[in-house]
Tab-separated table of N, CA, C and O in Angstrom:
chain	number	residue	atom	x	y	z
A	321	MET	N	-0.212	-15.068	24.484
A	321	MET	CA	0.372	-16.518	24.576
A	321	MET	C	2.293	-16.103	24.749
A	321	MET	O	2.693	-15.297	23.945
A	322	THR	N	2.660	-16.572	25.958
A	322	THR	CA	4.256	-15.964	25.962
A	322	THR	C	5.328	-16.929	25.324
A	322	THR	O	5.056	-18.167	25.293
A	323	ASP	N	6.257	-16.623	24.688
A	323	ASP	CA	7.214	-17.220	24.058
A	323	ASP	C	8.062	-18.006	25.147
A	323	ASP	O	8.310	-17.250	26.084
A	324	THR	N	8.474	-19.342	25.009
A	324	THR	CA	9.018	-19.896	25.909
A	324	THR	C	10.430	-19.502	26.341
A	324	THR	O	11.157	-19.352	27.077
A	325	ALA	N	11.092	-18.648	25.063
A	325	ALA	CA	12.206	-18.199	25.112
A	325	ALA	C	12.452	-17.092	25.955
A	325	ALA	O	13.334	-16.695	26.423
A	326	GLU	N	11.259	-16.343	26.263
A	326	GLU	CA	10.859	-15.173	27.160
A	326	GLU	C	11.079	-15.373	28.651
A	326	GLU	O	11.330	-14.546	29.240
A	327	THR	N	10.702	-16.665	28.828
A	327	THR	CA	10.365	-16.994	30.197
A	327	THR	C	11.257	-17.908	30.859
A	327	THR	O	11.085	-18.093	31.984
A	328	SER	N	12.388	-18.829	29.907
A	328	SER	CA	13.131	-19.731	30.698
A	328	SER	C	14.418	-19.346	30.946
A	328	SER	O	15.018	-20.211	31.615
A	329	LEU	N	14.750	-18.113	30.848
A	329	LEU	CA	16.193	-17.566	31.061
A	329	LEU	C	16.119	-16.699	32.536
A	329	LEU	O	14.946	-16.065	32.569
A	330	PRO	N	17.037	-16.783	33.050
A	330	PRO	CA	17.052	-15.722	34.099
A	330	PRO	C	17.129	-14.072	33.484
A	330	PRO	O	17.663	-14.378	32.381
A	331	PRO	N	16.794	-13.060	34.234
A	331	PRO	CA	16.852	-11.943	33.760
A	331	PRO	C	18.423	-11.647	33.493
A	331	PRO	O	19.127	-11.858	34.044
A	332	GLY	N	18.524	-10.937	32.195
A	332	GLY	CA	19.835	-10.372	31.910
A	332	GLY	C	20.398	-11.477	31.010
A	332	GLY	O	21.442	-11.234	30.524
A	333	ALA	N	19.911	-12.872	31.013
A	333	ALA	CA	20.704	-13.946	30.288
A	333	ALA	C	19.968	-13.956	29.086
A	333	ALA	O	19.104	-13.776	28.611
A	334	ALA	N	21.188	-14.145	27.893
A	334	ALA	CA	20.927	-14.075	26.462
A	334	ALA	C	20.894	-15.636	26.073
A	334	ALA	O	21.831	-16.079	26.268
A	335	PRO	N	19.862	-16.052	25.249
A	335	PRO	CA	20.141	-17.406	24.661
A	335	PRO	C	21.158	-17.370	23.454
A	335	PRO	O	21.376	-16.509	22.992
A	336	SER	N	21.854	-18.636	23.519
A	336	SER	CA	22.779	-18.693	22.362
A	336	SER	C	22.156	-18.707	20.838
A	336	SER	O	20.813	-18.935	20.924
A	337	GLU	N	22.474	-18.729	20.056
A	337	GLU	CA	21.929	-18.551	18.534
A	337	GLU	C	21.216	-20.112	18.222
A	337	GLU	O	20.130	-19.904	17.839
A	338	ALA	N	22.050	-21.064	18.769
A	338	ALA	CA	21.304	-22.420	18.581
A	338	ALA	C	20.208	-22.470	19.169
A	338	ALA	O	19.047	-22.819	18.776
A	339	GLU	N	20.232	-22.083	20.576
A	339	GLU	CA	18.925	-22.359	21.340
A	339	GLU	C	17.735	-21.159	20.795
A	339	GLU	O	16.603	-21.690	20.796
A	340	ARG	N	18.105	-20.058	20.380
A	340	ARG	CA	17.059	-19.315	19.762
A	340	ARG	C	16.487	-19.798	18.612
A	340	ARG	O	15.275	-19.976	18.508
A	341	ASP	N	17.296	-20.319	17.756
A	341	ASP	CA	16.887	-21.027	16.599
A	341	ASP	C	15.753	-22.241	16.857
A	341	ASP	O	14.859	-22.191	16.055
A	342	GLU	N	16.285	-23.094	17.737
A	342	GLU	CA	15.628	-24.188	18.085
A	342	GLU	C	14.281	-23.860	18.814
A	342	GLU	O	13.044	-24.520	18.432
A	343	GLU	N	14.220	-22.813	19.589
A	343	GLU	CA	12.948	-22.522	20.312
A	343	GLU	C	12.096	-21.682	19.291
A	343	GLU	O	11.011	-21.602	19.597
A	344	ALA	N	12.552	-21.022	18.401
A	344	ALA	CA	11.891	-20.088	17.472
A	344	ALA	C	10.968	-20.961	16.579
A	344	ALA	O	9.837	-20.668	16.125
A	345	PHE	N	11.555	-21.967	16.088
A	345	PHE	CA	10.821	-22.694	14.965
A	345	PHE	C	11.266	-24.237	15.118
A	345	PHE	O	12.481	-24.277	14.917
A	346	HIS	N	10.668	-24.982	15.084
A	346	HIS	CA	10.725	-26.505	14.926
A	346	HIS	C	10.141	-26.964	13.812
A	346	HIS	O	8.719	-27.096	14.120
A	347	ILE	N	10.522	-27.926	12.938
A	347	ILE	CA	9.782	-28.424	11.945
A	347	ILE	C	9.813	-30.081	12.355
A	347	ILE	O	10.787	-30.555	12.383
A	348	PRO	N	8.669	-30.576	12.261
A	348	PRO	CA	8.753	-31.824	12.745
A	348	PRO	C	9.325	-32.826	11.692
A	348	PRO	O	9.177	-32.488	10.420
A	349	ASP	N	9.810	-34.073	11.813
A	349	ASP	CA	10.479	-35.147	11.086
A	349	ASP	C	9.870	-34.978	9.636
A	349	ASP	O	10.449	-34.934	8.592
A	350	GLU	N	8.734	-35.369	9.773
A	350	GLU	CA	8.072	-35.811	8.395
A	350	GLU	C	8.007	-34.616	7.393
A	350	GLU	O	8.007	-34.758	6.046
A	351	LEU	N	7.779	-33.513	8.034
A	351	LEU	CA	7.694	-32.190	7.217
A	351	LEU	C	8.978	-31.745	6.545
A	351	LEU	O	9.047	-31.291	5.741
A	352	ALA	N	10.382	-32.008	7.585
A	352	ALA	CA	11.523	-31.460	7.356
A	352	ALA	C	11.721	-32.449	6.046
A	352	ALA	O	12.535	-32.099	5.218
A	353	LEU	N	11.306	-34.021	6.286
A	353	LEU	CA	11.676	-34.830	5.182
A	353	LEU	C	11.094	-34.199	3.687
A	353	LEU	O	11.737	-34.420	2.700
A	354	ALA	N	10.021	-33.912	3.704
A	354	ALA	CA	9.268	-33.444	2.432
A	354	ALA	C	9.606	-32.005	2.182
A	354	ALA	O	9.729	-32.132	0.979
A	355	LEU	N	10.098	-31.287	2.923
A	355	LEU	CA	10.662	-29.955	2.417
A	355	LEU	C	11.844	-30.183	1.922
A	355	LEU	O	12.112	-29.726	0.627
A	356	THR	N	12.748	-31.040	2.323
A	356	THR	CA	14.097	-31.462	1.678
A	356	THR	C	13.822	-32.002	0.129
A	356	THR	O	14.399	-31.777	-0.526
A	357	GLU	N	12.744	-32.733	0.131
A	357	GLU	CA	12.461	-33.512	-1.107
A	357	GLU	C	11.812	-32.446	-2.114
A	357	GLU	O	12.270	-32.558	-3.064
A	358	PHE	N	11.042	-31.570	-1.559
A	358	PHE	CA	10.374	-30.512	-2.306
A	358	PHE	C	11.526	-29.706	-2.811
A	358	PHE	O	11.422	-29.191	-3.899
A	359	ALA	N	12.606	-29.157	-1.995
A	359	ALA	CA	13.504	-28.260	-2.501
A	359	ALA	C	14.367	-29.165	-3.624
A	359	ALA	O	15.064	-28.500	-4.372
A	360	ALA	N	14.840	-30.166	-3.255
A	360	ALA	CA	15.543	-31.010	-4.257
A	360	ALA	C	14.988	-31.304	-5.652
A	360	ALA	O	15.564	-30.810	-6.708
A	361	VAL	N	13.605	-31.361	-5.588
A	361	VAL	CA	13.073	-31.713	-6.999
A	361	VAL	C	12.776	-30.116	-7.601
A	361	VAL	O	13.024	-29.869	-8.810
A	362	GLU	N	12.589	-29.060	-6.829
A	362	GLU	CA	12.420	-27.945	-7.357
A	362	GLU	C	13.765	-27.153	-7.763
A	362	GLU	O	13.837	-26.153	-8.106
A	363	GLN	N	14.898	-27.827	-7.165
A	363	GLN	CA	16.177	-27.285	-7.251
A	363	GLN	C	16.416	-25.881	-6.733
A	363	GLN	O	16.981	-24.885	-7.272
A	364	VAL	N	15.708	-25.861	-5.488
A	364	VAL	CA	16.057	-24.513	-4.422
A	364	VAL	C	16.468	-24.917	-3.194
A	364	VAL	O	16.444	-26.092	-2.873
A	365	SER	N	17.213	-23.930	-2.532
A	365	SER	CA	17.627	-24.151	-1.108
A	365	SER	C	16.113	-24.333	-0.394
A	365	SER	O	15.049	-24.214	-0.710
A	366	ARG	N	16.649	-24.886	1.053
A	366	ARG	CA	15.083	-25.127	1.848
A	366	ARG	C	14.708	-23.669	2.136
A	366	ARG	O	13.385	-23.791	2.389
A	367	GLY	N	15.694	-22.948	2.452
A	367	GLY	CA	14.988	-21.599	2.671
A	367	GLY	C	13.995	-20.977	1.581
A	367	GLY	O	12.842	-20.256	1.637
A	368	GLU	N	14.506	-20.981	0.242
A	368	GLU	CA	13.473	-20.758	-0.874
A	368	GLU	C	12.462	-21.547	-0.848
A	368	GLU	O	11.152	-21.069	-1.255
A	369	ALA	N	12.768	-22.674	-0.614
A	369	ALA	CA	11.289	-23.575	-0.657
A	369	ALA	C	10.286	-23.206	0.423
A	369	ALA	O	9.128	-23.381	-0.050
A	370	ILE	N	10.856	-23.073	1.534
A	370	ILE	CA	9.651	-22.450	2.733
A	370	ILE	C	9.134	-21.081	2.186
A	370	ILE	O	7.950	-20.964	2.536
A	371	CYS	N	9.752	-20.234	1.531
A	371	CYS	CA	9.074	-19.260	1.014
A	371	CYS	C	8.327	-19.479	-0.107
A	371	CYS	O	7.080	-18.690	-0.073
A	372	LEU	N	8.633	-20.363	-1.175
A	372	LEU	CA	7.634	-20.739	-2.162
A	372	LEU	C	6.306	-21.052	-1.622
A	372	LEU	O	5.146	-20.842	-2.034
A	373	ILE	N	6.361	-22.261	-0.539
A	373	ILE	CA	5.285	-23.051	-0.036
A	373	ILE	C	4.305	-21.762	0.727
A	373	ILE	O	3.085	-21.770	0.694
A	374	LEU	N	5.214	-20.943	1.687
A	374	LEU	CA	4.367	-19.785	2.380
A	374	LEU	C	3.440	-19.014	1.440
A	374	LEU	O	2.532	-18.420	1.607
A	375	ARG	N	4.410	-18.252	0.395
A	375	ARG	CA	3.839	-17.246	-0.656
A	375	ARG	C	2.549	-18.200	-1.351
A	375	ARG	O	1.615	-17.421	-1.249
A	376	ASP	N	2.674	-19.431	-1.703
A	376	ASP	CA	1.758	-19.753	-2.325
A	376	ASP	C	0.354	-20.333	-1.412
A	376	ASP	O	-1.039	-19.838	-1.687
A	377	TYR	N	0.620	-20.773	-0.199
A	377	TYR	CA	-0.419	-20.751	0.869
A	377	TYR	C	-1.077	-19.597	1.240
A	377	TYR	O	-2.223	-19.299	1.405
A	378	LEU	N	-0.148	-18.548	1.477
A	378	LEU	CA	-0.835	-17.331	1.981
A	378	LEU	C	-1.599	-16.406	0.763
A	378	LEU	O	-2.698	-15.843	1.042
A	379	ARG	N	-1.372	-16.528	-0.352
A	379	ARG	CA	-2.004	-16.115	-1.272
A	379	ARG	C	-3.428	-17.039	-1.691
A	379	ARG	O	-4.262	-16.261	-1.826
A	380	ALA	N	-3.278	-18.222	-1.477
A	380	ALA	CA	-4.577	-19.082	-1.455
A	380	ALA	C	-5.637	-18.688	-0.391
A	380	ALA	O	-6.660	-18.734	-0.742
A	381	LYS	N	-5.077	-18.361	0.888
A	381	LYS	CA	-5.918	-17.878	1.847
A	381	LYS	C	-6.319	-16.594	1.917
A	381	LYS	O	-7.023	-16.379	2.632
A	382	GLY	N	-5.784	-15.625	0.932
A	382	GLY	CA	-6.222	-14.211	0.874
A	382	GLY	C	-5.357	-13.158	1.417
A	382	GLY	O	-5.648	-12.166	1.602
A	383	TYR	N	-4.108	-13.594	2.100
A	383	TYR	CA	-3.559	-13.035	2.923
A	383	TYR	C	-2.522	-12.226	1.837
A	383	TYR	O	-1.944	-11.015	2.383
A	384	LEU	N	-2.347	-12.599	0.828
A	384	LEU	CA	-1.173	-11.853	0.055
A	384	LEU	C	-1.956	-11.692	-1.430
A	384	LEU	O	-2.682	-12.376	-1.736
A	385	PRO	N	-1.707	-10.620	-1.977
A	385	PRO	CA	-2.636	-10.428	-2.968
A	385	PRO	C	-2.066	-11.262	-4.353
A	385	PRO	O	-0.978	-11.607	-4.475
A	386	ARG	N	-2.887	-11.594	-5.242
A	386	ARG	CA	-2.486	-12.256	-6.259
A	386	ARG	C	-1.827	-11.642	-7.366
A	386	ARG	O	-1.989	-10.374	-7.615
A	387	VAL	N	-0.652	-12.022	-8.049
A	387	VAL	CA	0.150	-11.389	-8.921
A	387	VAL	C	-0.803	-11.543	-10.229
A	387	VAL	O	-1.104	-12.761	-10.657
A	388	THR	N	-0.423	-10.501	-11.067
A	388	THR	CA	-1.370	-10.349	-12.388
A	388	THR	C	-0.523	-10.374	-13.553
A	388	THR	O	0.582	-10.053	-13.253
């Protein structure tokens, strides 16, 4: 599968940082709201909240080793 950022620009043109961020990752509104609430309750930044959630999920699925 080809990233749309790679195909939507003319050769040699570079997307702006905002365009790269928007195309690289979009969080649906309901997930963004839940993430903001989680971050507030846990008293962490949104970035830290994303890492905590991903770490727990990836461990549960067996992609990351369990910490002993």
